[in-house]
Tab-separated table of C-alpha atoms in Angstrom:
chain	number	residue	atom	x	y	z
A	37	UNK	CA	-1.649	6.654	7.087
A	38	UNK	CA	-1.235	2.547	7.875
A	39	UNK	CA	0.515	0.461	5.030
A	40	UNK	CA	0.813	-3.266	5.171
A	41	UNK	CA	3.646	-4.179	3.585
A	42	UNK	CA	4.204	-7.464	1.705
A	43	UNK	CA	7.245	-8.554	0.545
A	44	UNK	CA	6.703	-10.428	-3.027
A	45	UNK	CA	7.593	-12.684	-5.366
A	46	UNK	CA	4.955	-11.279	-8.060
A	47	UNK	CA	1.636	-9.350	-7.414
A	48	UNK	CA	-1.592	-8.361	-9.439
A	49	UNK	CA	-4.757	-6.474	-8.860
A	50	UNK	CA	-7.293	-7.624	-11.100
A	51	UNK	CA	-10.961	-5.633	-12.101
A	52	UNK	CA	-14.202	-6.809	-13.539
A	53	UNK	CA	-11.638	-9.555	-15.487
A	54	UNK	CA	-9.428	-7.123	-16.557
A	55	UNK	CA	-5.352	-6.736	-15.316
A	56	UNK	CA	-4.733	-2.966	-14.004
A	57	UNK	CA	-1.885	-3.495	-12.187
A	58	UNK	CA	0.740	-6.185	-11.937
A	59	UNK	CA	4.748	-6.907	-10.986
A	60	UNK	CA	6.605	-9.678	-11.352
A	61	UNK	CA	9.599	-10.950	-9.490
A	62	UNK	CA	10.565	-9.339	-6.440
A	63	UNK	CA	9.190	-6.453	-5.097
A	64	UNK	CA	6.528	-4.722	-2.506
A	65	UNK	CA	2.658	-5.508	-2.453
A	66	UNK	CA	1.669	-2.062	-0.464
A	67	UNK	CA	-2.127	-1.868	0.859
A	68	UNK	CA	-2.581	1.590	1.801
A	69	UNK	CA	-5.503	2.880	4.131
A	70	UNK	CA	-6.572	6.565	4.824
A	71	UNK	CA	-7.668	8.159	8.506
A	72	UNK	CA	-9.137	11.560	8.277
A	73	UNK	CA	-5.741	13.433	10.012
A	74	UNK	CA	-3.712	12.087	7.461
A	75	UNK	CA	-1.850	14.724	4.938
A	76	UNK	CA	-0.038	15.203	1.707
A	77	UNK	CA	3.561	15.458	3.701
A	78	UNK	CA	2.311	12.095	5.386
A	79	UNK	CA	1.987	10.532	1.918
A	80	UNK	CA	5.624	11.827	0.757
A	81	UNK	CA	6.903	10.108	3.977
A	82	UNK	CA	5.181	6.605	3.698
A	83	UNK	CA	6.316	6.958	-0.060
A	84	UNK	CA	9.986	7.660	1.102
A	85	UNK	CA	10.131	5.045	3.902
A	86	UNK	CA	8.600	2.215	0.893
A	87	UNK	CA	11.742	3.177	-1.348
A	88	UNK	CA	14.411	2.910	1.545
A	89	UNK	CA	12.752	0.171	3.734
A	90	UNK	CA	15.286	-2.479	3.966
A	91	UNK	CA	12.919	-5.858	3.509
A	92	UNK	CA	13.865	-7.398	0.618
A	93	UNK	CA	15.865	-10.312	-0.033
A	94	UNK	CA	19.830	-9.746	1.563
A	95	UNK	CA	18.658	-6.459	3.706
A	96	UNK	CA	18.219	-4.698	0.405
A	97	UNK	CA	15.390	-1.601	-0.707
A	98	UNK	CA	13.639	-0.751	-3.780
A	99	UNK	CA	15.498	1.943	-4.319
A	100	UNK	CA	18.618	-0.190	-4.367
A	101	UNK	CA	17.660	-2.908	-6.480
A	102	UNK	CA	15.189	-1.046	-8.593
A	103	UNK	CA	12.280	-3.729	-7.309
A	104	UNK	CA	8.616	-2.455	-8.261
A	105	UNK	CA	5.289	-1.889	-6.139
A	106	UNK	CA	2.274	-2.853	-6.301
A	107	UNK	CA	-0.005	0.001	-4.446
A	108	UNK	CA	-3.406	-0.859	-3.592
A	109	UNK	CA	-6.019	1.954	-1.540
A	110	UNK	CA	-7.458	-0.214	1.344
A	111	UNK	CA	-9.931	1.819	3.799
A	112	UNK	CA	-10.537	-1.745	5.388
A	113	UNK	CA	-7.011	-1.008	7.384
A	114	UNK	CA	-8.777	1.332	9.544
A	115	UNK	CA	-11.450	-0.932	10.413
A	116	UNK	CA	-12.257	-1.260	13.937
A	117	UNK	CA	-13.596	-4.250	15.297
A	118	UNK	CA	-12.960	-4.786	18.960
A	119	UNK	CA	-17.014	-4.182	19.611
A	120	UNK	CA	-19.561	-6.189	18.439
A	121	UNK	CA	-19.666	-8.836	15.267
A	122	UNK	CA	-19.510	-6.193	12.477
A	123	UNK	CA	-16.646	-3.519	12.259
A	124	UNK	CA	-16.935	0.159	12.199
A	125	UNK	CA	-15.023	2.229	9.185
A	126	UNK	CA	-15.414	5.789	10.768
A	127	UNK	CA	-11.416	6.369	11.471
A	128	UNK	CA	-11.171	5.637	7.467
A	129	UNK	CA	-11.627	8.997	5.792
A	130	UNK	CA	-13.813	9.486	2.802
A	131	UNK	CA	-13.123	8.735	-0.697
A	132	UNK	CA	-12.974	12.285	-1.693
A	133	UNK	CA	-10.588	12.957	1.376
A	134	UNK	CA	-8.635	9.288	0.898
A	135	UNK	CA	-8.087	9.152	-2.643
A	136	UNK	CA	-5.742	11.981	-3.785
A	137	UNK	CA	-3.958	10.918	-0.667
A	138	UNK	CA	-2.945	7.359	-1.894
A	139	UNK	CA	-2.173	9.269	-5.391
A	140	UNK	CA	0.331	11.498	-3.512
A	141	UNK	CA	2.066	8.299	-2.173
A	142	UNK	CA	2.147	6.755	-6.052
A	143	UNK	CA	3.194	10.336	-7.841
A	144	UNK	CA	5.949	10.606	-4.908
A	145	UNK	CA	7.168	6.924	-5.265
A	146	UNK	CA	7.772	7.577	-8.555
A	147	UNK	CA	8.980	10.997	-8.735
A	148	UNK	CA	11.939	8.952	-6.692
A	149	UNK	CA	12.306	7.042	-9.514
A	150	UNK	CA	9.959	3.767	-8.204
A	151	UNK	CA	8.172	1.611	-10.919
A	152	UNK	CA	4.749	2.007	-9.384
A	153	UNK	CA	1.338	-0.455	-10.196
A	154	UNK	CA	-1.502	0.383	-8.676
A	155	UNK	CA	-5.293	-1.170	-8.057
A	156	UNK	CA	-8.121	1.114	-8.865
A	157	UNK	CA	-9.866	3.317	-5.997
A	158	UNK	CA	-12.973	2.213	-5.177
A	159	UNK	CA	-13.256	-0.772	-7.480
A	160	UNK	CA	-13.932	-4.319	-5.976
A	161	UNK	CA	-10.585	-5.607	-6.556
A	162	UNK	CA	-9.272	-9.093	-6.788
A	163	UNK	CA	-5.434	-8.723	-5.836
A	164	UNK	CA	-2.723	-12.024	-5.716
A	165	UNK	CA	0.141	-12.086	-4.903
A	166	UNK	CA	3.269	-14.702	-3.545
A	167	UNK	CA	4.290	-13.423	-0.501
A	168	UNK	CA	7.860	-14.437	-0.188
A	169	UNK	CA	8.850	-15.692	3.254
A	170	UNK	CA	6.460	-14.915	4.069
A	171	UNK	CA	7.289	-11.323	5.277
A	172	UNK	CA	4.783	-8.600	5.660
A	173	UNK	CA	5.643	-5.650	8.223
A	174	UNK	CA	2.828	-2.613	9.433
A	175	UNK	CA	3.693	0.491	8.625
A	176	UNK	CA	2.200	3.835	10.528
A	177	UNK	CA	2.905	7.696	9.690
């Protein structure tokens, strides 16, 4: 699994006009991509490293200040472009395969007690947010 990581000052994810997900103030803007190894114990540990990662504002976590996420399924993060003018998606795994995968990171985020938004899978999405910083860090399981 490969997160990117954004450090906030308010986020939204926004459908066909409609608001499905959104946080305000300070918190994490996650966009999560898929590879075909990845597992459901991968999921619980990108979920756990989210709530404990030490990013936001005085070397604090979400899971000591209570700050919410935004998590948003991205199979563009396994893109691969180093050939050619168009990139290649074949190291991002399937919907089918992908999908209940980025659910396992949500369902485990919150079973440690995270308030969790989330975009919708497969939708064409329209996502803002402040980036405040900026700070955005790569994360790989």
């Amino acid at each position: 699994m490969r997160a990117v990581v954004q450090r906030v000052d308010g986020a939204g994810v926004v459908v066909g006009g409609e608001v499905v997900g959104e946080i305000e103030g300070e918190g994490l803007c996650v966009l999560v991509g898929v590879t075909h190894e990845d597992t459901p114990a991968k999921a619980a540990q990108l979920a756990r490293k989210l709530w404990s990662l030490r990013v936001l504002n005085d070397e604090k976590s979400c899971s000591d200040t209570g700050a919410p996420l935004l998590v948003v399924s991205q199979f563009t993060l396994y893109g691969d472009a180093r050939k050619g003018r168009r990139p290649t998606w074949n190291a991002a795994a399937p919907g089918e395969v992908a999908e209940p995968l980025v659910d396992e990171v949500v369902r485990c985020l919150r079973e440690l007690g995270a308030h969790v938004e989330t975009g919708r899978f497969g939708a064409s999405m329209r996502v803002t947010l402040t980036n405040d910083g900026p700070f955005t860090v790569l994360l790989e399981m």
